[in-house]
Structures are given as C-alpha cells and as structure tokens.
Amino acid sequence: MTAKLRRTTSCLQFSAKQEPPSLEPGTFLRFQFYAASETPCDSSSRRGVVVTAEILRCFQPFTMSQVMVVRILTPTHYLEGEYVLKLYDKRLMATLREGDKILEWSSKLEQAFRKFTFSDEYPDHCLKLKHCFEIGDGYDEDEDEWDEARKETKQYLLCNDMYEHELECYQRCKELQWADLPGLLGRIELYETYHSKHCPSPDGSHFPMPYPGIVPGLLLQYIPNAFSLQDLYEAKPPPPAPKEALQYIVEEAIRIINIMMSKDILNTDVQPRNSLIRWDPVLNRWKVILIDFGHCYFRNEGESERDWRENQANQDEEGAIGYLMQTLLGEHRGGGFKYEKTEYSKQLSWDFMSEDGPRI
C-alpha cells in the first residue's frame, strides 16, 4: 500500500499508484476494528481500535469478496486467535468485473475514477445507480455509453452494497449467530495508507457515498474443519458425512433459510456451497451453518405482504437447496435425501406459482 495523500485546495490527490493490498499467506494487515454491539467489549472499543493481523489462508479464487483466515497479532480486549476476515475491495472482484464486462483494474483506471468522484456529476450518477439497484435490475439504459470512470463507479457501489447487505443480515439475525450463522465480531476498515496522529485518516465527509480510499470488511468467527453441502455430492470417497445423516443435514439448512425468510430477508444466492457443515461434539451430531449474504435484499418500507410473498415465491430459497440436493445426492450418492416442502413453501406455490398465474 504505497499511496500517499496530498491535500490541495480543491480535493485529495493521489501521488502514487493505489495498488490493491497483497492478500496471500504471510501478509500483515493493519485495520481499524469496530466491535459489533452484541460482543462483550467495553465502550472504548466501540470507538474503533487499530488491529494488526497476519493472513494464514486465502479462500481463492476471489470472486465477489476476499475471504481469508487471519491471526490477530495485537490482542485487543477479547480479540485473540484466528478469525475470518471478509473484505469488499472492488479492485479484486474478478467475477463482478467479468459479469459487467468491466476492464481489469489498473492504477490508470483508478485515477480516472477518483477524479470523477470530485466532479459535479458524481452525486447524481450515484443516486441514479442506487435507484437501478433498488428496482432490481441494476442496469441503466445509457450504461453502454458510459466512460470507464462511470463504469468503475458502478463496481464501487455494487461492492459497497454487498458489504452493507451482509452486515444488515448479521444484525437482523443476532440470535442465529454462533449457532446457525458465524458470529460477527465487528466491522473493519482497511485504509490505503497508514496515518499518524499528525495526519489523521480522512473521514470522507464530503463524499455522498463511503470514502473510496477505505476498504470495508467484516471480522467473523472462524469455523475450522468444516465442509459444504456441495462436498456431500462432489467429494471423493470416503464422503465427509454418512448417508444416514444426509436427510437431517439438508433439512437443517432449509430450517435456517426459513428463519431468515421470516425476518424479511430475501437471499438471491442460496447455494449448497454457502452452507457449511461441521461435527458438533456437544450436540453429538452434524451442524449446519449458513454463510455469504452479500446478495440478500430486504423488504421495502411500504411493500405489501402480498407483494413480498410473491417475491419469496419467485425466489424459492428453500427449493434452491431442497430440489438440487435431492437430485445431486441421488446421482452421486444413490439418494439419502428426499425433499418435502414446508407448509409455508406449499402455500407460496399455491398462491403464486400456478400455470395460470397468481391466485391472489
């Protein structure tokens, strides 16, 4: 991280390349940590503390976010040991760029984007994009004519949206954390540059959106020795869990999905790979833990119950796991799971998914 800030009368200028951090085992990261409200910490940690961590393992390839296991090197209150650090750095989001056919990140592209953030057009462009995200298509009719700076702005906002949506999910599901979801220790901010007390970190208060020089992230519970639902049908013999356990393992994932649905959360990325499984010696059984909520959306204020339920029916979150696992386990493991819709899912199908259209 070699960028240096130079204050001018008009804006912040960058006198060096804003290269993304080197994320690989052995790399040291220094970030600002803000504890989640439910964690056992004193009031001082809620103002943010500087934490240094070493990357132990990276879950690659990096797609929509950058996930790694880190070890805290400067114990801060209760923070000690190994955790999962999840960053949302647009520069490293290969899948997001490929999907939108955006140029690979470069310092030249970043300079153009940063320059655009200080233009009079930037706030209106951000609001226009936000509106596209809210109505669900995420596409503007003039998008094909945008220059690279405007396209990069979209990547920046999409990246920040995923961070905010995942954080919101954890906040709505506090009672599920440390059991059905990983525990959220808090949020973090990774700065492009380190700052002394004589040169404080920029607060970005003049930006209509979060300051571009800060990479947001989450510090989460690390769950070792876990595998995914996907491994139940893809793993080479011997399988990670016995066949007689498959029924209740998949049903457990569906149970958690339905609890999250009851909290006005719509997950558009329900997939077997986003469900972890580990052996719980206390319960003496396999335990399922759901992860990855950057593609979740929430019921809008004023959205009717009928319209929200229709969205749930069209998404069919539990079916995305139930039908797929029934098919793939049948093909690769000779069965072991039979999907039975929950009563709520049956009612959604009856109300909205008939061949003749919605019944209500």
mmCIF file of N, CA and C in Angstrom, residues 112-193:
data_model
loop_
_atom_site.group_PDB
_atom_site.id
_atom_site.type_symbol
_atom_site.label_atom_id
_atom_site.label_comp_id
_atom_site.label_asym_id
_atom_site.label_seq_id
_atom_site.Cartn_x
_atom_site.Cartn_y
_atom_site.Cartn_z
ATOM 1 N N ALA A 112 -8.782 7.744 -12.888
ATOM 2 C CA ALA A 112 -9.938 8.316 -13.583
ATOM 3 C C ALA A 112 -11.177 8.277 -12.693
ATOM 4 N N PHE A 113 -11.357 7.172 -11.976
ATOM 5 C CA PHE A 113 -12.497 7.039 -11.067
ATOM 6 C C PHE A 113 -12.416 8.066 -9.943
ATOM 7 N N ARG A 114 -11.236 8.193 -9.309
ATOM 8 C CA ARG A 114 -11.088 9.135 -8.201
ATOM 9 C C ARG A 114 -11.330 10.579 -8.665
ATOM 10 N N LYS A 115 -10.856 10.894 -9.840
ATOM 11 C CA LYS A 115 -11.084 12.237 -10.378
ATOM 12 C C LYS A 115 -12.573 12.486 -10.569
ATOM 13 N N PHE A 116 -13.286 11.465 -11.036
ATOM 14 C CA PHE A 116 -14.725 11.595 -11.262
ATOM 15 C C PHE A 116 -15.482 11.807 -9.952
ATOM 16 N N THR A 117 -14.986 11.229 -8.847
ATOM 17 C CA THR A 117 -15.688 11.369 -7.565
ATOM 18 C C THR A 117 -15.740 12.811 -7.083
ATOM 19 N N PHE A 118 -14.875 13.671 -7.604
ATOM 20 C CA PHE A 118 -14.881 15.076 -7.213
ATOM 21 C C PHE A 118 -15.610 15.958 -8.218
ATOM 22 N N SER A 119 -16.212 15.362 -9.211
ATOM 23 C CA SER A 119 -16.935 16.142 -10.215
ATOM 24 C C SER A 119 -18.354 16.428 -9.741
ATOM 25 N N ASP A 120 -18.986 17.401 -10.356
ATOM 26 C CA ASP A 120 -20.371 17.743 -10.014
ATOM 27 C C ASP A 120 -21.343 16.650 -10.444
ATOM 28 N N GLU A 121 -20.942 15.822 -11.393
ATOM 29 C CA GLU A 121 -21.821 14.772 -11.906
ATOM 30 C C GLU A 121 -21.876 13.553 -10.986
ATOM 31 N N TYR A 122 -20.864 13.385 -10.160
ATOM 32 C CA TYR A 122 -20.738 12.154 -9.379
ATOM 33 C C TYR A 122 -21.933 11.882 -8.458
ATOM 34 N N PRO A 123 -22.397 12.860 -7.652
ATOM 35 C CA PRO A 123 -23.539 12.566 -6.771
ATOM 36 C C PRO A 123 -24.776 12.104 -7.527
ATOM 37 N N ASP A 124 -25.107 12.785 -8.620
ATOM 38 C CA ASP A 124 -26.291 12.399 -9.396
ATOM 39 C C ASP A 124 -26.118 11.015 -10.022
ATOM 40 N N HIS A 125 -24.908 10.731 -10.479
ATOM 41 C CA HIS A 125 -24.639 9.411 -11.068
ATOM 42 C C HIS A 125 -24.818 8.316 -10.020
ATOM 43 N N CYS A 126 -24.362 8.572 -8.800
ATOM 44 C CA CYS A 126 -24.517 7.596 -7.720
ATOM 45 C C CYS A 126 -25.985 7.366 -7.391
ATOM 46 N N LEU A 127 -26.747 8.438 -7.295
ATOM 47 C CA LEU A 127 -28.165 8.312 -6.977
ATOM 48 C C LEU A 127 -28.910 7.561 -8.073
ATOM 49 N N LYS A 128 -28.547 7.811 -9.309
ATOM 50 C CA LYS A 128 -29.170 7.115 -10.440
ATOM 51 C C LYS A 128 -28.889 5.620 -10.369
ATOM 52 N N LEU A 129 -27.642 5.266 -10.054
ATOM 53 C CA LEU A 129 -27.275 3.856 -9.925
ATOM 54 C C LEU A 129 -27.991 3.208 -8.750
ATOM 55 N N LYS A 130 -28.063 3.929 -7.645
ATOM 56 C CA LYS A 130 -28.755 3.398 -6.472
ATOM 57 C C LYS A 130 -30.206 3.075 -6.800
ATOM 58 N N HIS A 131 -30.832 3.936 -7.587
ATOM 59 C CA HIS A 131 -32.217 3.687 -7.994
ATOM 60 C C HIS A 131 -32.310 2.418 -8.834
ATOM 61 N N CYS A 132 -31.358 2.216 -9.738
ATOM 62 C CA CYS A 132 -31.347 0.994 -10.554
ATOM 63 C C CYS A 132 -31.210 -0.239 -9.668
ATOM 64 N N PHE A 133 -30.375 -0.155 -8.635
ATOM 65 C CA PHE A 133 -30.203 -1.290 -7.730
ATOM 66 C C PHE A 133 -31.498 -1.578 -6.981
ATOM 67 N N GLU A 134 -32.192 -0.514 -6.554
ATOM 68 C CA GLU A 134 -33.399 -0.678 -5.746
ATOM 69 C C GLU A 134 -34.532 -1.306 -6.531
ATOM 70 N N ILE A 135 -34.641 -0.994 -7.822
ATOM 71 C CA ILE A 135 -35.734 -1.582 -8.610
ATOM 72 C C ILE A 135 -35.382 -2.975 -9.107
ATOM 73 N N GLY A 136 -34.141 -3.392 -8.839
ATOM 74 C CA GLY A 136 -33.818 -4.797 -9.041
ATOM 75 C C GLY A 136 -33.025 -5.162 -10.263
ATOM 76 N N ASP A 137 -32.969 -4.288 -11.291
ATOM 77 C CA ASP A 137 -32.262 -4.719 -12.494
ATOM 78 C C ASP A 137 -30.792 -4.311 -12.492
ATOM 79 N N GLY A 138 -30.455 -3.256 -11.751
ATOM 80 C CA GLY A 138 -29.067 -2.837 -11.656
ATOM 81 C C GLY A 138 -28.477 -2.360 -12.971
ATOM 82 N N TYR A 139 -29.331 -2.041 -13.939
ATOM 83 C CA TYR A 139 -28.832 -1.656 -15.270
ATOM 84 C C TYR A 139 -29.471 -0.349 -15.692
ATOM 85 N N ASP A 140 -28.662 0.543 -16.207
ATOM 86 C CA ASP A 140 -29.142 1.818 -16.719
ATOM 87 C C ASP A 140 -29.140 1.776 -18.246
ATOM 88 N N GLU A 141 -30.154 2.384 -18.859
ATOM 89 C CA GLU A 141 -30.289 2.306 -20.321
ATOM 90 C C GLU A 141 -29.129 2.979 -21.052
ATOM 91 N N ASP A 142 -28.433 3.906 -20.386
ATOM 92 C CA ASP A 142 -27.299 4.589 -21.017
ATOM 93 C C ASP A 142 -25.962 3.940 -20.679
ATOM 94 N N GLU A 143 -25.980 2.815 -20.004
ATOM 95 C CA GLU A 143 -24.755 2.231 -19.470
ATOM 96 C C GLU A 143 -23.729 1.899 -20.552
ATOM 97 N N ASP A 144 -24.185 1.463 -21.699
ATOM 98 C CA ASP A 144 -23.248 1.092 -22.769
ATOM 99 C C ASP A 144 -22.432 2.279 -23.271
ATOM 100 N N GLU A 145 -22.918 3.486 -22.997
ATOM 101 C CA GLU A 145 -22.226 4.682 -23.464
ATOM 102 C C GLU A 145 -21.348 5.314 -22.390
ATOM 103 N N TRP A 146 -21.315 4.730 -21.208
ATOM 104 C CA TRP A 146 -20.521 5.306 -20.124
ATOM 105 C C TRP A 146 -19.030 5.205 -20.422
ATOM 106 N N ASP A 147 -18.273 6.158 -19.859
ATOM 107 C CA ASP A 147 -16.822 6.034 -19.898
ATOM 108 C C ASP A 147 -16.379 5.114 -18.755
ATOM 109 N N GLU A 148 -15.086 4.821 -18.700
ATOM 110 C CA GLU A 148 -14.597 3.841 -17.727
ATOM 111 C C GLU A 148 -14.759 4.315 -16.289
ATOM 112 N N ALA A 149 -14.663 5.619 -16.049
ATOM 113 C CA ALA A 149 -14.816 6.135 -14.689
ATOM 114 C C ALA A 149 -16.221 5.882 -14.163
ATOM 115 N N ARG A 150 -17.229 6.050 -15.006
ATOM 116 C CA ARG A 150 -18.612 5.809 -14.586
ATOM 117 C C ARG A 150 -18.871 4.320 -14.381
ATOM 118 N N LYS A 151 -18.278 3.493 -15.219
ATOM 119 C CA LYS A 151 -18.416 2.048 -15.034
ATOM 120 C C LYS A 151 -17.738 1.602 -13.739
ATOM 121 N N GLU A 152 -16.610 2.211 -13.439
ATOM 122 C CA GLU A 152 -15.909 1.868 -12.201
ATOM 123 C C GLU A 152 -16.712 2.307 -10.979
ATOM 124 N N THR A 153 -17.443 3.391 -11.117
ATOM 125 C CA THR A 153 -18.321 3.842 -10.039
ATOM 126 C C THR A 153 -19.375 2.791 -9.732
ATOM 127 N N LYS A 154 -19.896 2.161 -10.767
ATOM 128 C CA LYS A 154 -20.881 1.098 -10.545
ATOM 129 C C LYS A 154 -20.266 -0.046 -9.755
ATOM 130 N N GLN A 155 -19.031 -0.439 -10.082
ATOM 131 C CA GLN A 155 -18.372 -1.512 -9.346
ATOM 132 C C GLN A 155 -18.193 -1.136 -7.882
ATOM 133 N N TYR A 156 -17.838 0.108 -7.672
ATOM 134 C CA TYR A 156 -17.640 0.608 -6.311
ATOM 135 C C TYR A 156 -18.931 0.540 -5.501
ATOM 136 N N LEU A 157 -20.033 0.979 -6.102
ATOM 137 C CA LEU A 157 -21.309 0.976 -5.389
ATOM 138 C C LEU A 157 -21.843 -0.436 -5.187
ATOM 139 N N LEU A 158 -21.691 -1.304 -6.193
ATOM 140 C CA LEU A 158 -22.109 -2.697 -6.035
ATOM 141 C C LEU A 158 -21.345 -3.366 -4.904
ATOM 142 N N CYS A 159 -20.058 -3.111 -4.859
ATOM 143 C CA CYS A 159 -19.204 -3.675 -3.824
ATOM 144 C C CYS A 159 -19.652 -3.206 -2.446
ATOM 145 N N ASN A 160 -19.902 -1.920 -2.322
ATOM 146 C CA ASN A 160 -20.335 -1.374 -1.044
ATOM 147 C C ASN A 160 -21.714 -1.886 -0.655
ATOM 148 N N ASP A 161 -22.596 -2.062 -1.644
ATOM 149 C CA ASP A 161 -23.924 -2.615 -1.368
ATOM 150 C C ASP A 161 -23.824 -4.021 -0.785
ATOM 151 N N MET A 162 -22.954 -4.849 -1.352
ATOM 152 C CA MET A 162 -22.803 -6.211 -0.842
ATOM 153 C C MET A 162 -22.331 -6.207 0.607
ATOM 154 N N TYR A 163 -21.405 -5.313 0.909
ATOM 155 C CA TYR A 163 -20.939 -5.182 2.291
ATOM 156 C C TYR A 163 -22.087 -4.777 3.213
ATOM 157 N N GLU A 164 -22.847 -3.757 2.828
ATOM 158 C CA GLU A 164 -23.934 -3.271 3.671
ATOM 159 C C GLU A 164 -25.028 -4.313 3.836
ATOM 160 N N HIS A 165 -25.330 -5.055 2.774
ATOM 161 C CA HIS A 165 -26.372 -6.074 2.853
ATOM 162 C C HIS A 165 -25.945 -7.221 3.764
ATOM 163 N N GLU A 166 -24.689 -7.634 3.667
ATOM 164 C CA GLU A 166 -24.224 -8.721 4.530
ATOM 165 C C GLU A 166 -24.219 -8.284 5.992
ATOM 166 N N LEU A 167 -23.763 -7.068 6.252
ATOM 167 C CA LEU A 167 -23.770 -6.550 7.617
ATOM 168 C C LEU A 167 -25.191 -6.476 8.154
ATOM 169 N N GLU A 168 -26.133 -6.018 7.337
ATOM 170 C CA GLU A 168 -27.530 -5.926 7.750
ATOM 171 C C GLU A 168 -28.094 -7.302 8.086
ATOM 172 N N CYS A 169 -27.735 -8.316 7.315
ATOM 173 C CA CYS A 169 -28.207 -9.672 7.595
ATOM 174 C C CYS A 169 -27.753 -10.139 8.971
ATOM 175 N N TYR A 170 -26.489 -9.949 9.264
ATOM 176 C CA TYR A 170 -25.982 -10.361 10.575
ATOM 177 C C TYR A 170 -26.665 -9.584 11.698
ATOM 178 N N GLN A 171 -26.938 -8.321 11.482
ATOM 179 C CA GLN A 171 -27.597 -7.526 12.512
ATOM 180 C C GLN A 171 -29.037 -7.963 12.727
ATOM 181 N N ARG A 172 -29.713 -8.387 11.659
ATOM 182 C CA ARG A 172 -31.094 -8.858 11.798
ATOM 183 C C ARG A 172 -31.172 -10.248 12.422
ATOM 184 N N CYS A 173 -30.086 -10.988 12.348
ATOM 185 C CA CYS A 173 -30.099 -12.390 12.783
ATOM 186 C C CYS A 173 -29.171 -12.617 13.975
ATOM 187 N N LYS A 174 -29.194 -11.701 14.931
ATOM 188 C CA LYS A 174 -28.278 -11.800 16.068
ATOM 189 C C LYS A 174 -28.462 -13.105 16.834
ATOM 190 N N GLU A 175 -29.708 -13.537 16.975
ATOM 191 C CA GLU A 175 -29.956 -14.747 17.765
ATOM 192 C C GLU A 175 -29.504 -16.015 17.047
ATOM 193 N N LEU A 176 -29.232 -15.923 15.743
ATOM 194 C CA LEU A 176 -28.753 -17.084 14.988
ATOM 195 C C LEU A 176 -27.230 -17.186 14.983
ATOM 196 N N GLN A 177 -26.563 -16.088 15.349
ATOM 197 C CA GLN A 177 -25.104 -16.087 15.314
ATOM 198 C C GLN A 177 -24.528 -17.045 16.355
ATOM 199 N N TRP A 178 -23.350 -17.576 16.037
ATOM 200 C CA TRP A 178 -22.613 -18.517 16.881
ATOM 201 C C TRP A 178 -23.286 -19.884 16.944
ATOM 202 N N ALA A 179 -24.357 -20.070 16.184
ATOM 203 C CA ALA A 179 -25.023 -21.376 16.138
ATOM 204 C C ALA A 179 -25.377 -21.718 14.695
ATOM 205 N N ASP A 180 -26.302 -20.953 14.111
ATOM 206 C CA ASP A 180 -26.745 -21.204 12.742
ATOM 207 C C ASP A 180 -26.015 -20.336 11.714
ATOM 208 N N LEU A 181 -25.431 -19.250 12.169
ATOM 209 C CA LEU A 181 -24.597 -18.370 11.343
ATOM 210 C C LEU A 181 -23.287 -18.146 12.084
ATOM 211 N N PRO A 182 -22.222 -17.782 11.386
ATOM 212 C CA PRO A 182 -21.000 -17.417 12.104
ATOM 213 C C PRO A 182 -21.252 -16.210 13.007
ATOM 214 N N GLY A 183 -20.504 -16.117 14.083
ATOM 215 C CA GLY A 183 -20.604 -14.943 14.934
ATOM 216 C C GLY A 183 -19.916 -13.751 14.288
ATOM 217 N N LEU A 184 -20.554 -12.597 14.389
ATOM 218 C CA LEU A 184 -19.968 -11.362 13.870
ATOM 219 C C LEU A 184 -19.245 -10.653 15.001
ATOM 220 N N LEU A 185 -17.919 -10.534 14.891
ATOM 221 C CA LEU A 185 -17.146 -9.804 15.889
ATOM 222 C C LEU A 185 -17.271 -8.306 15.689
ATOM 223 N N GLY A 186 -17.316 -7.881 14.438
ATOM 224 C CA GLY A 186 -17.446 -6.462 14.155
ATOM 225 C C GLY A 186 -17.098 -6.156 12.711
ATOM 226 N N ARG A 187 -17.143 -4.891 12.386
ATOM 227 C CA ARG A 187 -16.783 -4.444 11.040
ATOM 228 C C ARG A 187 -15.383 -3.841 11.081
ATOM 229 N N ILE A 188 -14.736 -3.784 9.907
ATOM 230 C CA ILE A 188 -13.386 -3.234 9.856
ATOM 231 C C ILE A 188 -13.267 -2.252 8.695
ATOM 232 N N GLU A 189 -12.266 -1.412 8.774
ATOM 233 C CA GLU A 189 -11.928 -0.503 7.681
ATOM 234 C C GLU A 189 -10.442 -0.640 7.408
ATOM 235 N N LEU A 190 -10.116 -1.009 6.181
ATOM 236 C CA LEU A 190 -8.723 -1.149 5.752
ATOM 237 C C LEU A 190 -8.377 0.060 4.894
ATOM 238 N N TYR A 191 -7.460 0.884 5.396
ATOM 239 C CA TYR A 191 -7.098 2.112 4.691
ATOM 240 C C TYR A 191 -6.017 1.844 3.650
ATOM 241 N N GLU A 192 -6.045 2.642 2.592
ATOM 242 C CA GLU A 192 -4.998 2.531 1.578
ATOM 243 C C GLU A 192 -3.640 2.946 2.129
ATOM 244 N N THR A 193 -3.665 3.858 3.089
ATOM 245 C CA THR A 193 -2.424 4.342 3.676
ATOM 246 C C THR A 193 -2.552 4.323 5.184
#
